[in-house]
Amino acid sequence: MFCFFQRPRLIAAAFFISVAVYFIFLSLHDDFEDYVKVPFISNLLPTTTTTTTPSTSSPTLIENAHTLPSADAYLPHFRAVTSLPGISLAEAKAGCTWNDEQGVNFMYGGDADWVKKERNDSELANHRAEWQAFITNDLMPYDQYSSRFSGRGIAVVAGNERTMKRVKVLLRALKKLNSSLPVEIHFFGDEVPPSTQKDMLAQFPGIFFNDLSSKTNIVQTGFNYYLANFQFKPVAIMNSRFAEVLLLDSDNIPAIDPELLFESDAYKEYGTLFWPDIARTRPENPIWAITNTICRMDEYEQESGQLLVDKHRFFYHLQLAAWLNNKNAAYYNMFLLGDKDMFRFTWHALKTKYGKPAKWLTSVGTLTEGKYCGHSFAQHHPDGRIAFVHGGLLKQIPNEVVKWQREERGGVYQAYKRSSVDERHGEVEKCGMQWDGGDYLPEERRNGTLPVWMCIDLYDVEAKPITDVLEGFESMFDEVGGYWMLNE
């Protein structure tokens, strides 16, 4: 088994998913779990505002569009983008020559319906025309909204009780790292009542709150009654009071002061930092042709537990990302994983390069009697240092096991696996899922029968002590309250 099954939320995108996998999927995406309120209504953006005037001159595509200094500087480039001839699915997928037998870590398996029966080009052309029409006719003008955001800060989407507990851990970690970045919490409706806000402000003065259901927001969104609300992330960025936004999941703990990212050469050049996920996008995926992009063999999927973007430069790009996550999300979520790859493919659609760290992610987890369980992703600063530890799978490990690891094994951050080709993104590292059932747990420490849980593994990589690359993280995690779940 390879990494096409490493994150169950991809399966949850399908309506007829099994109940068991669906609930594991929710646990992986803490920022959206338990958001069950009212049916989702797609009311993202006005449909009457036009920012561009048709031009009779031939538009020119700007090769290094990522260097453009402002949002409005992109408007001529967008006209060139929408004038490009559409490519077929056959043309798009020809850029990648992997197959399943090579052990490529695809996020979706060969049994996906759009793999077994490829989408026809007329369908893909229609969806390409939809987003191009949005870019041409319905963008909100930058100059009408630019006064509503300024400065730098962190935006977190949270709200239910468990995510707010994780936010407190994140805020304590930022304080311990002496970070001066202000923090903004985005929630929907009555998720964070005034009493909870008052309690949070008493502990962490200076944080801000924004209700995504408020009609005063720049971008409106609704609520999905049945599935995780992927659309909240791009909408939170658009509605943030910050111009330069670092989006963080509530279970993502910084290992260095994240303000250092804003000063990195990569961010200064590109105005963005997108971090890699563990898998690749299949060549047959319809999104390649829809965005007029040839499949790339040197590119991982995007992991949006952290994302950095400058709205002064990419106000229009972010509108398209939010539109894709709202207007036609039911379609795109059949082959994209909700919010995360919508950003990457928005930048592809608009022919704009994005910034990224040189290193692929590092797997972090436990090593018990020779058995490795990767439960977190360590993501890197562009200079190679570990910047974040995102505990996506840590949330599903049973409390009995977490408690035993903490008391008997020194904690849950014990070992790491890092690929030898982590800076050569065109090469493949075989990885996938391992199932752990706690066979090593002493009988007296078991609470009945433990369920199995999922772990990421890099099959051909030796596990090494975490102290080699991340000295003191376990003690910091403990100190800032990372084990809060053991007191529930």
PDB file of N, CA, C and O in Angstrom, residues 160-211:
ATOM      1  N   ASN A 160     -14.742  24.570  17.845  1.00  0.00           N
ATOM      2  CA  ASN A 160     -15.329  23.632  18.798  1.00  0.00           C
ATOM      3  C   ASN A 160     -14.381  23.424  19.986  1.00  0.00           C
ATOM      4  O   ASN A 160     -13.232  23.869  19.976  1.00  0.00           O
ATOM      5  N   GLU A 161     -14.854  22.755  20.996  1.00  0.00           N
ATOM      6  CA  GLU A 161     -14.127  22.683  22.262  1.00  0.00           C
ATOM      7  C   GLU A 161     -12.740  22.080  22.105  1.00  0.00           C
ATOM      8  O   GLU A 161     -11.758  22.607  22.650  1.00  0.00           O
ATOM      9  N   ARG A 162     -12.619  21.001  21.351  1.00  0.00           N
ATOM     10  CA  ARG A 162     -11.322  20.339  21.222  1.00  0.00           C
ATOM     11  C   ARG A 162     -10.337  21.187  20.417  1.00  0.00           C
ATOM     12  O   ARG A 162      -9.154  21.250  20.752  1.00  0.00           O
ATOM     13  N   THR A 163     -10.803  21.830  19.355  1.00  0.00           N
ATOM     14  CA  THR A 163      -9.878  22.661  18.588  1.00  0.00           C
ATOM     15  C   THR A 163      -9.428  23.866  19.402  1.00  0.00           C
ATOM     16  O   THR A 163      -8.280  24.298  19.284  1.00  0.00           O
ATOM     17  N   MET A 164     -10.306  24.403  20.256  1.00  0.00           N
ATOM     18  CA  MET A 164      -9.905  25.546  21.071  1.00  0.00           C
ATOM     19  C   MET A 164      -8.852  25.133  22.103  1.00  0.00           C
ATOM     20  O   MET A 164      -7.962  25.922  22.443  1.00  0.00           O
ATOM     21  N   LYS A 165      -8.901  23.907  22.586  1.00  0.00           N
ATOM     22  CA  LYS A 165      -7.853  23.424  23.484  1.00  0.00           C
ATOM     23  C   LYS A 165      -6.524  23.333  22.749  1.00  0.00           C
ATOM     24  O   LYS A 165      -5.469  23.640  23.310  1.00  0.00           O
ATOM     25  N   ARG A 166      -6.582  22.908  21.503  1.00  0.00           N
ATOM     26  CA  ARG A 166      -5.349  22.849  20.719  1.00  0.00           C
ATOM     27  C   ARG A 166      -4.821  24.250  20.412  1.00  0.00           C
ATOM     28  O   ARG A 166      -3.609  24.466  20.341  1.00  0.00           O
ATOM     29  N   VAL A 167      -5.723  25.196  20.192  1.00  0.00           N
ATOM     30  CA  VAL A 167      -5.298  26.575  19.958  1.00  0.00           C
ATOM     31  C   VAL A 167      -4.522  27.104  21.158  1.00  0.00           C
ATOM     32  O   VAL A 167      -3.518  27.819  21.004  1.00  0.00           O
ATOM     33  N   LYS A 168      -4.960  26.752  22.362  1.00  0.00           N
ATOM     34  CA  LYS A 168      -4.243  27.202  23.555  1.00  0.00           C
ATOM     35  C   LYS A 168      -2.819  26.657  23.580  1.00  0.00           C
ATOM     36  O   LYS A 168      -1.881  27.363  23.973  1.00  0.00           O
ATOM     37  N   VAL A 169      -2.637  25.411  23.153  1.00  0.00           N
ATOM     38  CA  VAL A 169      -1.296  24.832  23.073  1.00  0.00           C
ATOM     39  C   VAL A 169      -0.460  25.611  22.059  1.00  0.00           C
ATOM     40  O   VAL A 169       0.699  25.956  22.321  1.00  0.00           O
ATOM     41  N   LEU A 170      -1.051  25.901  20.905  1.00  0.00           N
ATOM     42  CA  LEU A 170      -0.363  26.674  19.872  1.00  0.00           C
ATOM     43  C   LEU A 170       0.039  28.048  20.395  1.00  0.00           C
ATOM     44  O   LEU A 170       1.180  28.503  20.194  1.00  0.00           O
ATOM     45  N   LEU A 171      -0.870  28.727  21.101  1.00  0.00           N
ATOM     46  CA  LEU A 171      -0.572  30.069  21.605  1.00  0.00           C
ATOM     47  C   LEU A 171       0.535  30.034  22.658  1.00  0.00           C
ATOM     48  O   LEU A 171       1.393  30.921  22.693  1.00  0.00           O
ATOM     49  N   ARG A 172       0.532  29.004  23.502  1.00  0.00           N
ATOM     50  CA  ARG A 172       1.607  28.888  24.501  1.00  0.00           C
ATOM     51  C   ARG A 172       2.948  28.640  23.825  1.00  0.00           C
ATOM     52  O   ARG A 172       3.988  29.139  24.266  1.00  0.00           O
ATOM     53  N   ALA A 173       2.936  27.836  22.760  1.00  0.00           N
ATOM     54  CA  ALA A 173       4.178  27.571  22.031  1.00  0.00           C
ATOM     55  C   ALA A 173       4.714  28.851  21.397  1.00  0.00           C
ATOM     56  O   ALA A 173       5.921  29.121  21.427  1.00  0.00           O
ATOM     57  N   LEU A 174       3.834  29.653  20.813  1.00  0.00           N
ATOM     58  CA  LEU A 174       4.256  30.924  20.232  1.00  0.00           C
ATOM     59  C   LEU A 174       4.862  31.837  21.294  1.00  0.00           C
ATOM     60  O   LEU A 174       5.876  32.505  21.058  1.00  0.00           O
ATOM     61  N   LYS A 175       4.236  31.853  22.461  1.00  0.00           N
ATOM     62  CA  LYS A 175       4.749  32.682  23.561  1.00  0.00           C
ATOM     63  C   LYS A 175       6.120  32.205  24.004  1.00  0.00           C
ATOM     64  O   LYS A 175       7.028  33.001  24.246  1.00  0.00           O
ATOM     65  N   LYS A 176       6.290  30.884  24.083  1.00  0.00           N
ATOM     66  CA  LYS A 176       7.578  30.325  24.505  1.00  0.00           C
ATOM     67  C   LYS A 176       8.675  30.651  23.500  1.00  0.00           C
ATOM     68  O   LYS A 176       9.841  30.808  23.873  1.00  0.00           O
ATOM     69  N   LEU A 177       8.295  30.759  22.232  1.00  0.00           N
ATOM     70  CA  LEU A 177       9.256  31.086  21.175  1.00  0.00           C
ATOM     71  C   LEU A 177       9.462  32.588  21.022  1.00  0.00           C
ATOM     72  O   LEU A 177      10.175  33.032  20.127  1.00  0.00           O
ATOM     73  N   ASN A 178       8.816  33.367  21.897  1.00  0.00           N
ATOM     74  CA  ASN A 178       8.918  34.835  21.879  1.00  0.00           C
ATOM     75  C   ASN A 178       8.448  35.435  20.564  1.00  0.00           C
ATOM     76  O   ASN A 178       8.976  36.446  20.093  1.00  0.00           O
ATOM     77  N   SER A 179       7.450  34.811  19.972  1.00  0.00           N
ATOM     78  CA  SER A 179       6.900  35.339  18.737  1.00  0.00           C
ATOM     79  C   SER A 179       6.058  36.573  19.025  1.00  0.00           C
ATOM     80  O   SER A 179       5.247  36.584  19.957  1.00  0.00           O
ATOM     81  N   SER A 180       6.210  37.594  18.210  1.00  0.00           N
ATOM     82  CA  SER A 180       5.428  38.819  18.365  1.00  0.00           C
ATOM     83  C   SER A 180       4.293  38.919  17.352  1.00  0.00           C
ATOM     84  O   SER A 180       3.600  39.942  17.292  1.00  0.00           O
ATOM     85  N   LEU A 181       4.083  37.866  16.559  1.00  0.00           N
ATOM     86  CA  LEU A 181       3.016  37.897  15.565  1.00  0.00           C
ATOM     87  C   LEU A 181       1.647  37.863  16.245  1.00  0.00           C
ATOM     88  O   LEU A 181       1.394  37.005  17.091  1.00  0.00           O
ATOM     89  N   PRO A 182       0.745  38.771  15.886  1.00  0.00           N
ATOM     90  CA  PRO A 182      -0.614  38.692  16.432  1.00  0.00           C
ATOM     91  C   PRO A 182      -1.358  37.498  15.862  1.00  0.00           C
ATOM     92  O   PRO A 182      -1.028  37.007  14.772  1.00  0.00           O
ATOM     93  N   VAL A 183      -2.362  37.033  16.591  1.00  0.00           N
ATOM     94  CA  VAL A 183      -3.100  35.824  16.216  1.00  0.00           C
ATOM     95  C   VAL A 183      -4.583  36.147  16.114  1.00  0.00           C
ATOM     96  O   VAL A 183      -5.145  36.853  16.942  1.00  0.00           O
ATOM     97  N   GLU A 184      -5.197  35.559  15.110  1.00  0.00           N
ATOM     98  CA  GLU A 184      -6.609  35.763  14.824  1.00  0.00           C
ATOM     99  C   GLU A 184      -7.272  34.385  14.731  1.00  0.00           C
ATOM    100  O   GLU A 184      -6.760  33.493  14.047  1.00  0.00           O
ATOM    101  N   ILE A 185      -8.404  34.204  15.400  1.00  0.00           N
ATOM    102  CA  ILE A 185      -9.131  32.933  15.387  1.00  0.00           C
ATOM    103  C   ILE A 185     -10.415  33.123  14.585  1.00  0.00           C
ATOM    104  O   ILE A 185     -11.228  34.001  14.892  1.00  0.00           O
ATOM    105  N   HIS A 186     -10.589  32.300  13.570  1.00  0.00           N
ATOM    106  CA  HIS A 186     -11.778  32.355  12.723  1.00  0.00           C
ATOM    107  C   HIS A 186     -12.698  31.183  13.074  1.00  0.00           C
ATOM    108  O   HIS A 186     -12.253  30.034  13.138  1.00  0.00           O
ATOM    109  N   PHE A 187     -13.958  31.473  13.287  1.00  0.00           N
ATOM    110  CA  PHE A 187     -14.941  30.457  13.657  1.00  0.00           C
ATOM    111  C   PHE A 187     -16.235  30.760  12.919  1.00  0.00           C
ATOM    112  O   PHE A 187     -16.350  31.767  12.209  1.00  0.00           O
ATOM    113  N   PHE A 188     -17.226  29.898  13.078  1.00  0.00           N
ATOM    114  CA  PHE A 188     -18.491  30.092  12.366  1.00  0.00           C
ATOM    115  C   PHE A 188     -19.657  30.100  13.353  1.00  0.00           C
ATOM    116  O   PHE A 188     -19.843  29.173  14.135  1.00  0.00           O
ATOM    117  N   GLY A 189     -20.439  31.174  13.317  1.00  0.00           N
ATOM    118  CA  GLY A 189     -21.662  31.253  14.108  1.00  0.00           C
ATOM    119  C   GLY A 189     -21.405  31.287  15.602  1.00  0.00           C
ATOM    120  O   GLY A 189     -20.598  32.083  16.087  1.00  0.00           O
ATOM    121  N   ASP A 190     -22.048  30.385  16.327  1.00  0.00           N
ATOM    122  CA  ASP A 190     -21.957  30.382  17.794  1.00  0.00           C
ATOM    123  C   ASP A 190     -20.871  29.448  18.315  1.00  0.00           C
ATOM    124  O   ASP A 190     -20.873  29.080  19.485  1.00  0.00           O
ATOM    125  N   GLU A 191     -19.925  29.060  17.454  1.00  0.00           N
ATOM    126  CA  GLU A 191     -18.867  28.149  17.873  1.00  0.00           C
ATOM    127  C   GLU A 191     -18.041  28.696  19.039  1.00  0.00           C
ATOM    128  O   GLU A 191     -17.624  27.945  19.905  1.00  0.00           O
ATOM    129  N   VAL A 192     -17.755  29.986  19.005  1.00  0.00           N
ATOM    130  CA  VAL A 192     -16.952  30.604  20.060  1.00  0.00           C
ATOM    131  C   VAL A 192     -17.789  31.718  20.693  1.00  0.00           C
ATOM    132  O   VAL A 192     -17.721  32.876  20.274  1.00  0.00           O
ATOM    133  N   PRO A 193     -18.600  31.391  21.693  1.00  0.00           N
ATOM    134  CA  PRO A 193     -19.463  32.391  22.323  1.00  0.00           C
ATOM    135  C   PRO A 193     -18.643  33.440  23.065  1.00  0.00           C
ATOM    136  O   PRO A 193     -17.451  33.242  23.338  1.00  0.00           O
ATOM    137  N   PRO A 194     -19.257  34.572  23.407  1.00  0.00           N
ATOM    138  CA  PRO A 194     -18.535  35.641  24.109  1.00  0.00           C
ATOM    139  C   PRO A 194     -17.835  35.174  25.376  1.00  0.00           C
ATOM    140  O   PRO A 194     -16.743  35.663  25.690  1.00  0.00           O
ATOM    141  N   SER A 195     -18.419  34.236  26.102  1.00  0.00           N
ATOM    142  CA  SER A 195     -17.783  33.758  27.332  1.00  0.00           C
ATOM    143  C   SER A 195     -16.459  33.065  27.045  1.00  0.00           C
ATOM    144  O   SER A 195     -15.477  33.231  27.776  1.00  0.00           O
ATOM    145  N   THR A 196     -16.418  32.282  25.968  1.00  0.00           N
ATOM    146  CA  THR A 196     -15.172  31.613  25.578  1.00  0.00           C
ATOM    147  C   THR A 196     -14.143  32.626  25.099  1.00  0.00           C
ATOM    148  O   THR A 196     -12.954  32.526  25.420  1.00  0.00           O
ATOM    149  N   GLN A 197     -14.588  33.623  24.358  1.00  0.00           N
ATOM    150  CA  GLN A 197     -13.673  34.665  23.908  1.00  0.00           C
ATOM    151  C   GLN A 197     -13.069  35.412  25.099  1.00  0.00           C
ATOM    152  O   GLN A 197     -11.871  35.713  25.120  1.00  0.00           O
ATOM    153  N   LYS A 198     -13.906  35.705  26.071  1.00  0.00           N
ATOM    154  CA  LYS A 198     -13.426  36.400  27.262  1.00  0.00           C
ATOM    155  C   LYS A 198     -12.387  35.574  28.005  1.00  0.00           C
ATOM    156  O   LYS A 198     -11.350  36.088  28.447  1.00  0.00           O
ATOM    157  N   ASP A 199     -12.631  34.263  28.106  1.00  0.00           N
ATOM    158  CA  ASP A 199     -11.683  33.365  28.766  1.00  0.00           C
ATOM    159  C   ASP A 199     -10.363  33.317  28.006  1.00  0.00           C
ATOM    160  O   ASP A 199      -9.281  33.369  28.595  1.00  0.00           O
ATOM    161  N   MET A 200     -10.429  33.240  26.673  1.00  0.00           N
ATOM    162  CA  MET A 200      -9.217  33.198  25.866  1.00  0.00           C
ATOM    163  C   MET A 200      -8.436  34.506  25.985  1.00  0.00           C
ATOM    164  O   MET A 200      -7.204  34.497  26.118  1.00  0.00           O
ATOM    165  N   LEU A 201      -9.129  35.620  25.966  1.00  0.00           N
ATOM    166  CA  LEU A 201      -8.454  36.914  26.054  1.00  0.00           C
ATOM    167  C   LEU A 201      -7.794  37.125  27.412  1.00  0.00           C
ATOM    168  O   LEU A 201      -6.761  37.794  27.515  1.00  0.00           O
ATOM    169  N   ALA A 202      -8.387  36.537  28.460  1.00  0.00           N
ATOM    170  CA  ALA A 202      -7.781  36.650  29.791  1.00  0.00           C
ATOM    171  C   ALA A 202      -6.443  35.914  29.831  1.00  0.00           C
ATOM    172  O   ALA A 202      -5.506  36.343  30.517  1.00  0.00           O
ATOM    173  N   GLN A 203      -6.348  34.804  29.097  1.00  0.00           N
ATOM    174  CA  GLN A 203      -5.112  34.024  29.074  1.00  0.00           C
ATOM    175  C   GLN A 203      -4.128  34.526  28.028  1.00  0.00           C
ATOM    176  O   GLN A 203      -2.915  34.437  28.231  1.00  0.00           O
ATOM    177  N   PHE A 204      -4.662  35.037  26.922  1.00  0.00           N
ATOM    178  CA  PHE A 204      -3.810  35.452  25.804  1.00  0.00           C
ATOM    179  C   PHE A 204      -4.284  36.820  25.308  1.00  0.00           C
ATOM    180  O   PHE A 204      -4.957  36.921  24.279  1.00  0.00           O
ATOM    181  N   PRO A 205      -3.937  37.876  26.011  1.00  0.00           N
ATOM    182  CA  PRO A 205      -4.366  39.228  25.609  1.00  0.00           C
ATOM    183  C   PRO A 205      -3.872  39.563  24.201  1.00  0.00           C
ATOM    184  O   PRO A 205      -2.767  39.191  23.806  1.00  0.00           O
ATOM    185  N   GLY A 206      -4.718  40.233  23.447  1.00  0.00           N
ATOM    186  CA  GLY A 206      -4.301  40.691  22.134  1.00  0.00           C
ATOM    187  C   GLY A 206      -4.725  39.814  20.975  1.00  0.00           C
ATOM    188  O   GLY A 206      -4.527  40.197  19.815  1.00  0.00           O
ATOM    189  N   ILE A 207      -5.312  38.639  21.237  1.00  0.00           N
ATOM    190  CA  ILE A 207      -5.787  37.829  20.121  1.00  0.00           C
ATOM    191  C   ILE A 207      -7.086  38.415  19.586  1.00  0.00           C
ATOM    192  O   ILE A 207      -7.804  39.143  20.279  1.00  0.00           O
ATOM    193  N   PHE A 208      -7.387  38.118  18.338  1.00  0.00           N
ATOM    194  CA  PHE A 208      -8.583  38.628  17.674  1.00  0.00           C
ATOM    195  C   PHE A 208      -9.499  37.464  17.311  1.00  0.00           C
ATOM    196  O   PHE A 208      -9.045  36.327  17.142  1.00  0.00           O
ATOM    197  N   PHE A 209     -10.781  37.776  17.164  1.00  0.00           N
ATOM    198  CA  PHE A 209     -11.766  36.777  16.755  1.00  0.00           C
ATOM    199  C   PHE A 209     -12.539  37.288  15.555  1.00  0.00           C
ATOM    200  O   PHE A 209     -12.857  38.482  15.464  1.00  0.00           O
ATOM    201  N   ASN A 210     -12.847  36.386  14.635  1.00  0.00           N
ATOM    202  CA  ASN A 210     -13.666  36.750  13.480  1.00  0.00           C
ATOM    203  C   ASN A 210     -14.684  35.656  13.205  1.00  0.00           C
ATOM    204  O   ASN A 210     -14.321  34.493  13.022  1.00  0.00           O
ATOM    205  N   ASP A 211     -15.943  36.041  13.182  1.00  0.00           N
ATOM    206  CA  ASP A 211     -17.034  35.121  12.883  1.00  0.00           C
ATOM    207  C   ASP A 211     -17.220  35.055  11.372  1.00  0.00           C
ATOM    208  O   ASP A 211     -17.610  36.045  10.745  1.00  0.00           O
TER     209      ASP A 211
END
